[in-house]
XYZ file of N, CA and C in Angstrom:
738
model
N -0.949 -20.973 -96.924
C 0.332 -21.305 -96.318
C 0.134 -22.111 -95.037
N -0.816 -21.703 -94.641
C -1.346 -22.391 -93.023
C -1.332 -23.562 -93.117
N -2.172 -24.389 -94.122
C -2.185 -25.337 -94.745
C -1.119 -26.530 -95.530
N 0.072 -25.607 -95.028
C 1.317 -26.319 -95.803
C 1.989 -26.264 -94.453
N 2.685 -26.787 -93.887
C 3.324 -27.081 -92.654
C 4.927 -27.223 -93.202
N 5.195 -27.303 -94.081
C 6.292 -26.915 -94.707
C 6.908 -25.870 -95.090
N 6.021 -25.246 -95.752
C 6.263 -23.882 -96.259
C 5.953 -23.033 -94.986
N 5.509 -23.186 -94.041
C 5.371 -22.620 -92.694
C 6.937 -22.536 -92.131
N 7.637 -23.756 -91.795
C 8.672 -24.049 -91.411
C 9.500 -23.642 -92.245
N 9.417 -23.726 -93.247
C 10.436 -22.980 -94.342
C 10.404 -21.262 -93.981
N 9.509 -20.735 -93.965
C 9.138 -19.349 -93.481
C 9.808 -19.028 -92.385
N 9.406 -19.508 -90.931
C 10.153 -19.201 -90.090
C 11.511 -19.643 -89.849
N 12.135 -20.565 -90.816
C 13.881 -20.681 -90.674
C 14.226 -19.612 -91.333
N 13.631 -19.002 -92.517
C 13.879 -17.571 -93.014
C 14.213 -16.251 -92.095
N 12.817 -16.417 -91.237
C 12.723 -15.424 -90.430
C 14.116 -15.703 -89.487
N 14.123 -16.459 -89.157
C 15.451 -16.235 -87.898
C 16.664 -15.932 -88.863
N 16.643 -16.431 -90.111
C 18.029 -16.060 -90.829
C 17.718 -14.196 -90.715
N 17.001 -14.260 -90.951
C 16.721 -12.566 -91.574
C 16.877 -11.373 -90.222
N 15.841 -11.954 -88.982
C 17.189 -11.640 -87.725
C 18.121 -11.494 -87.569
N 19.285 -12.740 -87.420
C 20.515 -13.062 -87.368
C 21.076 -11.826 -88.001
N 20.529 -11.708 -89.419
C 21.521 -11.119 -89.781
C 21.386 -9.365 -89.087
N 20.625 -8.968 -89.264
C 20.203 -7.796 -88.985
C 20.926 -7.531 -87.403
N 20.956 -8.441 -86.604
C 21.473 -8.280 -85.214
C 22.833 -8.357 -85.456
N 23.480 -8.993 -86.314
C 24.987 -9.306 -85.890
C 26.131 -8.386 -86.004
N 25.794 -7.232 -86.452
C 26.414 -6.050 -85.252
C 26.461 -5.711 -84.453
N 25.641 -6.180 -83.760
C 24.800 -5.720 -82.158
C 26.103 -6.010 -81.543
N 26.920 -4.500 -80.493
C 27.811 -4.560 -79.562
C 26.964 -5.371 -78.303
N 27.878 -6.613 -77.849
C 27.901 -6.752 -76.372
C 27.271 -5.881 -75.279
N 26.403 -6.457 -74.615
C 25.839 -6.001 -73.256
C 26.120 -7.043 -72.191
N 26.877 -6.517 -71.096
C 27.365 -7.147 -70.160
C 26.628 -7.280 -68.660
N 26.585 -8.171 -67.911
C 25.999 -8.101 -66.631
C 26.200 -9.364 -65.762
N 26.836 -8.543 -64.735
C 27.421 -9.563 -63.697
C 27.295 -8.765 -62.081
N 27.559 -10.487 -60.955
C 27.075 -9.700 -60.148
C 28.810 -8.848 -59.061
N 28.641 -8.353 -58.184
C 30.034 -7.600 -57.742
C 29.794 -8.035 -55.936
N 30.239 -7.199 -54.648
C 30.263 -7.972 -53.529
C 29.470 -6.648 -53.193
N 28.918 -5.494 -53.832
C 27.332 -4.766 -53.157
C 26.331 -4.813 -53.963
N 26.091 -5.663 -55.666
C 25.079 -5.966 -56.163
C 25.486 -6.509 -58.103
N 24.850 -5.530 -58.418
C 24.693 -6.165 -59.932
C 24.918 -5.206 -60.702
N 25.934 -5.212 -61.753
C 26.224 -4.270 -62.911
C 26.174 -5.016 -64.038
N 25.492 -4.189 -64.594
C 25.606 -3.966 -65.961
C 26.067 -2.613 -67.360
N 26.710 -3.093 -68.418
C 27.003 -2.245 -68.808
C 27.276 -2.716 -70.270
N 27.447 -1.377 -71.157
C 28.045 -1.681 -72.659
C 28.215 -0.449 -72.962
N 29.337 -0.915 -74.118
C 29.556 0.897 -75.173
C 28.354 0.590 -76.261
N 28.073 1.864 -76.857
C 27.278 1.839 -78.198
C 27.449 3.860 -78.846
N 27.505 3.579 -80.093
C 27.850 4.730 -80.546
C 26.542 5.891 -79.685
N 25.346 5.631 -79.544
C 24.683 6.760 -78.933
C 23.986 6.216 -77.668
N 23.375 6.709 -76.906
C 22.851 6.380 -75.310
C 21.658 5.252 -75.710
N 21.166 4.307 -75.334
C 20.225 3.565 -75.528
C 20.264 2.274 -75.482
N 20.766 1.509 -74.084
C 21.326 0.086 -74.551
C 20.877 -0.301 -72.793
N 21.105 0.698 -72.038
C 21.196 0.349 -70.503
C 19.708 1.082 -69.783
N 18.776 0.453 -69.123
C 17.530 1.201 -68.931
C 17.169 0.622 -67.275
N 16.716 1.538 -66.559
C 15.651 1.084 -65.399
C 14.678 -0.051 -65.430
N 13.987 -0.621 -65.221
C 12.512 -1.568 -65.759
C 11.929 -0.639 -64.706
N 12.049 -1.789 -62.870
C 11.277 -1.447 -62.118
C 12.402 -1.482 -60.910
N 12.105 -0.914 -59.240
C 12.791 -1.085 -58.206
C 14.041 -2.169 -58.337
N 13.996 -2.794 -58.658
C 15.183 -3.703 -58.413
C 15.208 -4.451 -60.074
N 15.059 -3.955 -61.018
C 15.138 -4.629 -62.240
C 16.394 -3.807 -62.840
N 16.937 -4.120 -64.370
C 18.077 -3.286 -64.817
C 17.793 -4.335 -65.807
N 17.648 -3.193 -67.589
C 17.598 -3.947 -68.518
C 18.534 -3.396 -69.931
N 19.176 -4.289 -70.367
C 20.158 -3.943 -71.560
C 19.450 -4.942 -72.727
N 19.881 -4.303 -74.014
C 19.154 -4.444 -75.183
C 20.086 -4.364 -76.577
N 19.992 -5.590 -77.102
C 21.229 -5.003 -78.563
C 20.300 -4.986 -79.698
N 20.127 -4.601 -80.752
C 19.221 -4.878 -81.853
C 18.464 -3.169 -82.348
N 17.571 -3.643 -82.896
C 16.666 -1.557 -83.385
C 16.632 -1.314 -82.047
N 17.074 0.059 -82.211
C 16.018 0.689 -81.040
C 14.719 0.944 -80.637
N 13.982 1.019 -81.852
C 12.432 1.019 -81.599
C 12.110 -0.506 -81.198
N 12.127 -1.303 -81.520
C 11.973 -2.669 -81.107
C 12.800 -2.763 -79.721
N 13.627 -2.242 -79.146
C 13.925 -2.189 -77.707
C 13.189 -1.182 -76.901
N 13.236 -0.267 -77.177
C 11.935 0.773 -76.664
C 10.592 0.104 -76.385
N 10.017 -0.394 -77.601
C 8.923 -1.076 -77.502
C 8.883 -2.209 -76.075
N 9.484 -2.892 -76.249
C 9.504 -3.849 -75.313
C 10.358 -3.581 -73.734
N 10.740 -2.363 -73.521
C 11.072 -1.976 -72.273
C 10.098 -1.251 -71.907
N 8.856 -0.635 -72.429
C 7.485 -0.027 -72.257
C 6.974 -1.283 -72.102
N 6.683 -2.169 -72.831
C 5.782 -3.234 -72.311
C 6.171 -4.153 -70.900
N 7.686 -3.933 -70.801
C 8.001 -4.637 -69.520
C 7.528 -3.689 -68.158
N 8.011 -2.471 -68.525
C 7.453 -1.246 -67.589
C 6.219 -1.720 -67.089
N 5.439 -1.271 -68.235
C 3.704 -1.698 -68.218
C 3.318 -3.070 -66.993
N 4.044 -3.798 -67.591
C 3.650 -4.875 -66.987
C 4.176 -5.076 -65.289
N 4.946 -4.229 -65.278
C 5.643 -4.593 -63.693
C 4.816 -3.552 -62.862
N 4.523 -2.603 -63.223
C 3.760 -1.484 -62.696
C 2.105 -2.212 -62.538
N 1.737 -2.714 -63.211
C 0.206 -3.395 -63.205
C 0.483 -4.181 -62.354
N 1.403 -5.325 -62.249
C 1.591 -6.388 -61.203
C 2.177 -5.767 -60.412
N 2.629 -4.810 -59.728
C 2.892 -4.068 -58.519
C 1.499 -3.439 -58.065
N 0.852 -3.151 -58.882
C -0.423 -2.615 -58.032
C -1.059 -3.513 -58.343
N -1.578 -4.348 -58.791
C -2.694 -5.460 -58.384
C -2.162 -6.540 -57.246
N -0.526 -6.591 -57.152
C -0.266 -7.777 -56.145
C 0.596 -6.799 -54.687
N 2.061 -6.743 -55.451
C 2.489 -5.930 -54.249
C 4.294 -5.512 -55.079
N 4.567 -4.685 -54.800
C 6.114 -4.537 -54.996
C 6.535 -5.619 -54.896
N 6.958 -6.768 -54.035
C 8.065 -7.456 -53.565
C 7.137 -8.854 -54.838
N 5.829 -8.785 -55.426
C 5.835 -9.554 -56.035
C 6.128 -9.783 -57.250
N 6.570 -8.475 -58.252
C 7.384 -7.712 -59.402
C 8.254 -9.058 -59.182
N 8.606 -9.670 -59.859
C 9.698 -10.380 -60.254
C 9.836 -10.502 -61.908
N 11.331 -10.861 -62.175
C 11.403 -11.268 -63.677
C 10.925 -12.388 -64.173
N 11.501 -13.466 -63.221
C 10.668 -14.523 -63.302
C 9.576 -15.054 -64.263
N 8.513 -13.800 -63.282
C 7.109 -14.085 -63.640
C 7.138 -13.192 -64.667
N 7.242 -11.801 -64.858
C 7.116 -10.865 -66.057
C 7.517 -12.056 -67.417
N 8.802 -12.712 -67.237
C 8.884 -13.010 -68.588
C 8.433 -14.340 -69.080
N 7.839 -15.531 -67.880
C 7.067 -16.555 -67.965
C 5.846 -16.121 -68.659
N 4.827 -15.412 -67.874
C 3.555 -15.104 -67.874
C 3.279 -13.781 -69.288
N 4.288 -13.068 -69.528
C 4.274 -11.557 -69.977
C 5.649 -11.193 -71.502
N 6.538 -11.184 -71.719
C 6.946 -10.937 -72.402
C 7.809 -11.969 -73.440
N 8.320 -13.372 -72.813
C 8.473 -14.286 -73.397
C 6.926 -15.122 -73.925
N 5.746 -15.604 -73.715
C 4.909 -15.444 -74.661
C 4.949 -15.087 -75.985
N 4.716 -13.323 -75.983
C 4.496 -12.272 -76.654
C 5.115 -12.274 -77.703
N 6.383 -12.588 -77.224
C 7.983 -12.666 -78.959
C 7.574 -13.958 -78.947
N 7.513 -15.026 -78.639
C 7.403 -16.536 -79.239
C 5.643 -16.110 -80.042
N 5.253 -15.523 -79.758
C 3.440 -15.082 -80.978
C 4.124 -14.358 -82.105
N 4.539 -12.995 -81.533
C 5.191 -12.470 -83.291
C 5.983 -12.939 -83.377
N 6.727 -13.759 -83.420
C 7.787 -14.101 -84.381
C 7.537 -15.080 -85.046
N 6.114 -16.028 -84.834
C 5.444 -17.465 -85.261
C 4.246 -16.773 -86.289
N 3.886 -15.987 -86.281
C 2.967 -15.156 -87.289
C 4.006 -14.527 -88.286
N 3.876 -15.128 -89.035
C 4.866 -14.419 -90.290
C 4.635 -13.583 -91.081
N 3.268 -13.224 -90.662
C 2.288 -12.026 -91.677
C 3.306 -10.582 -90.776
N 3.594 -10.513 -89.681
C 3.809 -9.217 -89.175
C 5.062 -9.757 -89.032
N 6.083 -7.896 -88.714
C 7.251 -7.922 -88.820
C 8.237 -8.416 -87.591
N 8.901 -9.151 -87.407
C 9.704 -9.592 -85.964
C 10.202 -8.744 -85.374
N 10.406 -8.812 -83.863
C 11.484 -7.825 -83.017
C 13.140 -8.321 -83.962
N 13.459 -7.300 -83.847
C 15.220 -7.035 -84.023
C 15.771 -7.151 -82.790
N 15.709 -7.875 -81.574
C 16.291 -7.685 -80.819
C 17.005 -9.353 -79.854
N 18.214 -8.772 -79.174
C 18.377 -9.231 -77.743
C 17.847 -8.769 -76.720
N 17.530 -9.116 -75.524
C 17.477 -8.642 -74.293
C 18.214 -9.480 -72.867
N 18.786 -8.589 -72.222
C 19.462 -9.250 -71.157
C 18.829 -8.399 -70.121
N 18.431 -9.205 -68.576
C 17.641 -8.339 -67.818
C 18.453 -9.020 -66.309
N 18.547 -8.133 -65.547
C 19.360 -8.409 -64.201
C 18.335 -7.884 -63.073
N 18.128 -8.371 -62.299
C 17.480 -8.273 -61.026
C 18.093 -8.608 -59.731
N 17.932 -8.181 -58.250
C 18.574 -8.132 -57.185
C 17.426 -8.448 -56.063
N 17.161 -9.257 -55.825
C 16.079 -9.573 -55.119
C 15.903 -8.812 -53.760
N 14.793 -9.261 -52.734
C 14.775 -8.906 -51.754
C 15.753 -9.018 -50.818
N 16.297 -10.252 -51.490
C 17.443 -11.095 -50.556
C 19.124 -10.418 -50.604
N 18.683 -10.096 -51.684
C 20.738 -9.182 -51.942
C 20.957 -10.357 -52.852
N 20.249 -11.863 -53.777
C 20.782 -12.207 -54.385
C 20.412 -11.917 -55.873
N 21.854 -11.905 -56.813
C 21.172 -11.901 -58.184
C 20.988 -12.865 -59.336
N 20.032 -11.780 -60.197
C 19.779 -13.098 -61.400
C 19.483 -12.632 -62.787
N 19.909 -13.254 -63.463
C 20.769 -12.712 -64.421
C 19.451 -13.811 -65.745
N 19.022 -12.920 -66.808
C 18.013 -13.442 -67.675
C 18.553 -13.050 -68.740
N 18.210 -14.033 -70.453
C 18.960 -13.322 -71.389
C 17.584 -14.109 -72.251
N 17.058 -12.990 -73.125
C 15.737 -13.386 -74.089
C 15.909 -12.883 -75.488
N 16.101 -14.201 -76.048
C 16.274 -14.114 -77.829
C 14.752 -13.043 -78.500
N 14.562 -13.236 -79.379
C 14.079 -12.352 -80.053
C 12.143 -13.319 -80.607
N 12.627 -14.793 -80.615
C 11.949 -15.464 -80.375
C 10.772 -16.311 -79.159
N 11.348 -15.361 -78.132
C 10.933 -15.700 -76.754
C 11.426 -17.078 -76.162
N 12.369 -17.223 -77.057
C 13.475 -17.975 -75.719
C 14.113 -17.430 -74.968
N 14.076 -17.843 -73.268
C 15.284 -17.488 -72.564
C 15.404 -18.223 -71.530
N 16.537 -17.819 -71.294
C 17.683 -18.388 -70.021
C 18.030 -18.043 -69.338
N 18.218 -18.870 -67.844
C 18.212 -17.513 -66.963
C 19.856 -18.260 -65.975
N 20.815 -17.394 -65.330
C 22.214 -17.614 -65.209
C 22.218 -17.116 -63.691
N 23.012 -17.781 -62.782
C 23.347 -17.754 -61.790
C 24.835 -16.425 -62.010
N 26.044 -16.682 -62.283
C 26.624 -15.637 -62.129
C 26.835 -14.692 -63.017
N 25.829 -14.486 -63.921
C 25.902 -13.421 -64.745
C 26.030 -13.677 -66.311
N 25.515 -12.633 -66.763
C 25.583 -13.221 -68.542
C 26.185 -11.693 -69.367
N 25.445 -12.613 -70.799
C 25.786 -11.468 -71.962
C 24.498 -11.450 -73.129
N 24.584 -10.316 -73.477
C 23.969 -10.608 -75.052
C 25.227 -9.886 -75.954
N 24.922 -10.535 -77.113
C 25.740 -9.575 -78.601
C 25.162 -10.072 -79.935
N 25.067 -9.632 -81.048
C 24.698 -9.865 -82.347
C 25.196 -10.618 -82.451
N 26.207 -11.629 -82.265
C 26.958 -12.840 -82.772
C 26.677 -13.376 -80.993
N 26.191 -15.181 -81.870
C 25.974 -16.312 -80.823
C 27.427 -16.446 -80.432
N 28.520 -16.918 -81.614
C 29.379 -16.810 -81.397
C 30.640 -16.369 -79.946
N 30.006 -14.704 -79.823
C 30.625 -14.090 -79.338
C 30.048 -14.953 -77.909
N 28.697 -14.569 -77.513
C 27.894 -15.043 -76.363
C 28.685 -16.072 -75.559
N 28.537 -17.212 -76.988
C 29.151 -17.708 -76.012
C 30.540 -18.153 -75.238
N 31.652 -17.237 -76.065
C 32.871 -17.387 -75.539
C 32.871 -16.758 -74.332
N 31.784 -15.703 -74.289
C 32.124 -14.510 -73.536
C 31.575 -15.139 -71.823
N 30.226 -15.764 -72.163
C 29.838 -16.598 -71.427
C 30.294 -17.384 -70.444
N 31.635 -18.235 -70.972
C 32.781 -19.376 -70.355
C 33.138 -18.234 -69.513
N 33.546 -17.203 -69.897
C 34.704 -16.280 -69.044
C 33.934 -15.831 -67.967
N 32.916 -14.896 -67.757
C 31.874 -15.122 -67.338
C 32.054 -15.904 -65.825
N 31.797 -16.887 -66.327
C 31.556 -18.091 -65.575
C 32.970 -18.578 -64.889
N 33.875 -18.569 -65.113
C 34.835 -18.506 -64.865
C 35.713 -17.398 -64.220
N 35.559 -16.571 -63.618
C 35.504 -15.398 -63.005
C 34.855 -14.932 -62.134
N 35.748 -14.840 -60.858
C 34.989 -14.967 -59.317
C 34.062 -13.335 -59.144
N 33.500 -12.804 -59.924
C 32.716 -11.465 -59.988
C 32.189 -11.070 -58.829
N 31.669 -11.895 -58.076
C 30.723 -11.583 -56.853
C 31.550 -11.295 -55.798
N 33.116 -11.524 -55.728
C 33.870 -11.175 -54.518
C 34.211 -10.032 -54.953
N 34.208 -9.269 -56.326
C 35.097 -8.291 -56.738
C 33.908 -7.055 -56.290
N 34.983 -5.697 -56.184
C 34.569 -4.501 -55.271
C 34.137 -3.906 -57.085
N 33.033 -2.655 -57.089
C 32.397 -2.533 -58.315
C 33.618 -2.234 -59.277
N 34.581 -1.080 -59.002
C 35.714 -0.911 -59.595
C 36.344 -2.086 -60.531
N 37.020 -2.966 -59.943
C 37.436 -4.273 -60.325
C 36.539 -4.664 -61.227
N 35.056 -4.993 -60.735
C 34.026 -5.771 -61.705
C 34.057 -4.924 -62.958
N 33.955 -3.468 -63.020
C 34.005 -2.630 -64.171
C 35.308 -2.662 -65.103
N 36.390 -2.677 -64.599
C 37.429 -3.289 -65.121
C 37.488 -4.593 -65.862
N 37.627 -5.334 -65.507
C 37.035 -7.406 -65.755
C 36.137 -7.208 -67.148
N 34.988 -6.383 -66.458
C 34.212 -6.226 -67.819
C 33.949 -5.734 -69.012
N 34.887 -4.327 -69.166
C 35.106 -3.755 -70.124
C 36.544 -4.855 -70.718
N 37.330 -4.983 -70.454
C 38.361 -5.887 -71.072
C 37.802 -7.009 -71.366
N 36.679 -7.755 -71.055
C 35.360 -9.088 -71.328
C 35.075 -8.253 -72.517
N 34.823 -7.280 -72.306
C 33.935 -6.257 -73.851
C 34.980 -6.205 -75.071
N 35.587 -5.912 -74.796
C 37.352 -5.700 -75.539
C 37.834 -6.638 -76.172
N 37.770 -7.872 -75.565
C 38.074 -9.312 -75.868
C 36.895 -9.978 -76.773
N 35.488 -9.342 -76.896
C 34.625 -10.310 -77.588
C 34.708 -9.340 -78.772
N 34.849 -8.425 -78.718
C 35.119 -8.163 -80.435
C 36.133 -8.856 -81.077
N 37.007 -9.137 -80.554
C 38.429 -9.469 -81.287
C 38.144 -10.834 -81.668
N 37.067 -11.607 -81.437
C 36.643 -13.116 -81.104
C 35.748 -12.604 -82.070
N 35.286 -11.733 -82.827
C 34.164 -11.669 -83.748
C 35.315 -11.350 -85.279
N 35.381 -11.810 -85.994
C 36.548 -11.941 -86.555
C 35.444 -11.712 -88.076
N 33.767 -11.171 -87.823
C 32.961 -10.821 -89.463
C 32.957 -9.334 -89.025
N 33.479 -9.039 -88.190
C 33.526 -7.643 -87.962
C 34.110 -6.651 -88.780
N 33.700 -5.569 -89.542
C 34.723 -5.521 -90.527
C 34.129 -3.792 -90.663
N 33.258 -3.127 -90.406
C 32.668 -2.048 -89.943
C 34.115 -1.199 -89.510
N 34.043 0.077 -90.683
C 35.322 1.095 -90.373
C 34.845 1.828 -88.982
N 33.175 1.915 -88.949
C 33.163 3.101 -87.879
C 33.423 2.628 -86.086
N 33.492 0.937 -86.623
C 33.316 0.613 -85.031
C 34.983 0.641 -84.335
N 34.914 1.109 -82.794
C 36.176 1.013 -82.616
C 37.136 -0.139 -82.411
N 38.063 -0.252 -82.772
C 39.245 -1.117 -82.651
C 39.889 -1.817 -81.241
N 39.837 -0.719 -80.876
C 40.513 -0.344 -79.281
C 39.455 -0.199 -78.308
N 39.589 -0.664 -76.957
C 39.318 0.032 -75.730
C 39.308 1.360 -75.443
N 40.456 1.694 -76.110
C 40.453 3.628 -75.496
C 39.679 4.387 -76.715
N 39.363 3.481 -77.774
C 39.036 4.527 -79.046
C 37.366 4.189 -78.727
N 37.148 2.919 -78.086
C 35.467 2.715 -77.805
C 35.022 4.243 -76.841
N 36.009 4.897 -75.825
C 35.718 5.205 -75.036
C 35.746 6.719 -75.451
N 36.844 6.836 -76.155
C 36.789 8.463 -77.355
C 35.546 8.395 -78.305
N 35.609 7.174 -78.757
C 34.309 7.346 -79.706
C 32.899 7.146 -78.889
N 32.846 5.723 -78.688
C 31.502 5.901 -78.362
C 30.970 6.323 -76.873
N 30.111 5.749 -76.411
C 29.265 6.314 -75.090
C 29.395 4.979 -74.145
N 29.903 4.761 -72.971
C 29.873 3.804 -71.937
C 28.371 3.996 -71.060
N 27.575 3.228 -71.308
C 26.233 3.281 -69.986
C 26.577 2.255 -69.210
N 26.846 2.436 -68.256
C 27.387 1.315 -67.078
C 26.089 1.844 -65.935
N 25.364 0.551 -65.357
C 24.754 1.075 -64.008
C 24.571 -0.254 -62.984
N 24.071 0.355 -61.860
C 24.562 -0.742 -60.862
C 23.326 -1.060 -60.169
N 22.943 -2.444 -59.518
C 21.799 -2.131 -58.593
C 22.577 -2.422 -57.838
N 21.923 -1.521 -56.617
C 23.167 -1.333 -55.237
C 22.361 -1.990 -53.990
N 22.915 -3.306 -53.470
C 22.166 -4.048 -52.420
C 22.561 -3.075 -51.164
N 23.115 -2.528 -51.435
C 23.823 -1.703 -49.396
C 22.858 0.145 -49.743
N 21.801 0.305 -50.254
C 21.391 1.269 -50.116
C 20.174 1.110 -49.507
N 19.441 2.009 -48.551
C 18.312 1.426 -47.557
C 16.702 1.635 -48.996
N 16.947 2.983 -49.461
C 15.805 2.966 -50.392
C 15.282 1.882 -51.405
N 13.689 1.877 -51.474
C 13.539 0.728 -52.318
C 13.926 0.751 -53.736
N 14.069 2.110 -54.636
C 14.690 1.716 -55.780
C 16.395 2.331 -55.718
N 17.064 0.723 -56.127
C 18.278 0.875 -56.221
C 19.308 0.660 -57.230
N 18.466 1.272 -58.268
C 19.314 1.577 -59.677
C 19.632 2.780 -59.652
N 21.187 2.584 -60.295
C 21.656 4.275 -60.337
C 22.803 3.892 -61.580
N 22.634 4.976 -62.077
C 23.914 4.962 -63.814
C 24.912 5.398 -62.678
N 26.061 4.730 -63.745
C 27.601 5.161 -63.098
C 27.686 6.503 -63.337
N 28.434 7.027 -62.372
C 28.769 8.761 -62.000
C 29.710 9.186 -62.950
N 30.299 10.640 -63.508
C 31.235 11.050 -64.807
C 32.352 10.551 -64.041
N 32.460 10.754 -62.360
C 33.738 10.732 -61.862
C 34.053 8.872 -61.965
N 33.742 8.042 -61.478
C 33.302 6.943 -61.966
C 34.113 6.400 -63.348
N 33.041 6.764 -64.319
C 33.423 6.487 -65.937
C 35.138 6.954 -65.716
N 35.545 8.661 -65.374
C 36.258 8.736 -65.700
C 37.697 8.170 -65.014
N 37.477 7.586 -63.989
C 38.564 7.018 -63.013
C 38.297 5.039 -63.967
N 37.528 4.813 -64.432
C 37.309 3.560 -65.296
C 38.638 3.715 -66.452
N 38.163 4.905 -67.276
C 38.929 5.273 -68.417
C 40.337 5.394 -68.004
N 41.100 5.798 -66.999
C 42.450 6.128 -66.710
C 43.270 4.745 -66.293
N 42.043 3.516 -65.801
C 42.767 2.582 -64.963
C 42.764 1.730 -66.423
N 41.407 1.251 -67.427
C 41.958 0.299 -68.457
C 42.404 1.024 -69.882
N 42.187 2.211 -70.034
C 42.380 2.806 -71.773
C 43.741 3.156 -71.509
């Protein structure tokens, strides 16, 4: 096959079809920045979408879960090694996904003998500075990286409507409340824009996402003096969320 440069290329347009499809349920993961740092958040029927990395990292994931697991251990791995061989403040995403995890998916996913990640990844960071930055990495080890905030979801589609709005939406003046608001109705709005959606178990509604499934919302908080400043949203929180949009 090596030998055929065709049938190579034929192979891997397969492979991304065979992705695609497998992801395009994948609920929306949201992340934008607010006027004390960076949230991110999504519903999903069970806990597993919203994770720590390192001190100032925050990472969301749509696709298998073992293939997101996997690769939030290898990001771990890797920020923890480059924190002790260089220094904390030199941990950046930046470099993790230049040097370290974009690589890695552009190798398996070009070897067609082994099986591909199933995944999105969207990764938010808050620098030393109080500013943020917002990264979104296909499954192929492409990515992109966004000044006021992004998305992932199983449909490109969705991305990128959701994207415009996004962008269009003054987020960084808004107090976290507001931003959590904005964004669950951003969440609300890209299903309805996914129109292959057709899944009895997924919810319909805003208030039935919030009866049915699980909200992981978390924030990195620039106004706290400690160096790690990730924290999941509080029950009181979620539940003052739920009363103002469901």
């Amino acid at each position: 096959m090596f030998e055929e440069p065709y049938r190579w290329m034929e192979a891997v347009s397969t492979r991304h079809s065979y992705v695609q499809e497998k992801l395009k349920m994948g609920q929306p993961v949201l992340s934008v920045p607010f006027n004390e740092g960076v949230l991110i958040m999504g519903f999903a029927p069970q806990p597993g979408k919203i994770f720590e990395v390192y001190d100032r990292i925050a990472l969301g994931g749509v696709g298998h879960p073992a293939d997101v697991e996997r690769l939030r251990m290898t990001l771990l791995d890797m920020a923890h090694l480059e924190g002790f061989n260089r220094s904390a403040q030199d941990v950046t995403l930046a470099r993790l996904l230049q040097f370290g995890i974009a690589p890695a998916l552009k190798q398996n996913f070009e070897e067609i003998q082994r099986a591909p990640y199933i995944i999105r990844l969207l990764l938010a960071e808050l620098d030393g500075d109080g500013h943020p930055h917002f990264f979104r990495v296909n499954y192929d080890g492409h990515w992109e990286t966004f000044k006021s905030g992004t998305v992932i979801s199983g449909s490109e589609k969705v991305m990128d409507e959701v994207q415009k709005k996004i962008q269009d939406t003054p987020f960084a003046t808004f107090p976290l409340d507001k931003a959590l608001e904005e964004t669950c109705r951003l969440w609300d709005e890209s299903r309805k824009q996914d129109e292959g959606e057709d899944d009895k178990d997924v919810p319909k509604t805003l208030k039935e996402a919030f009866e049915q499934w699980y909200l992981e919302a978390a924030v990195l908080s620039g106004k706290v003096e400690r160096r790690a400043i990730y924290r999941m949203l509080t029950e009181e929180e979620i539940g003052k969320l739920k009363s103002s949009v469901g």
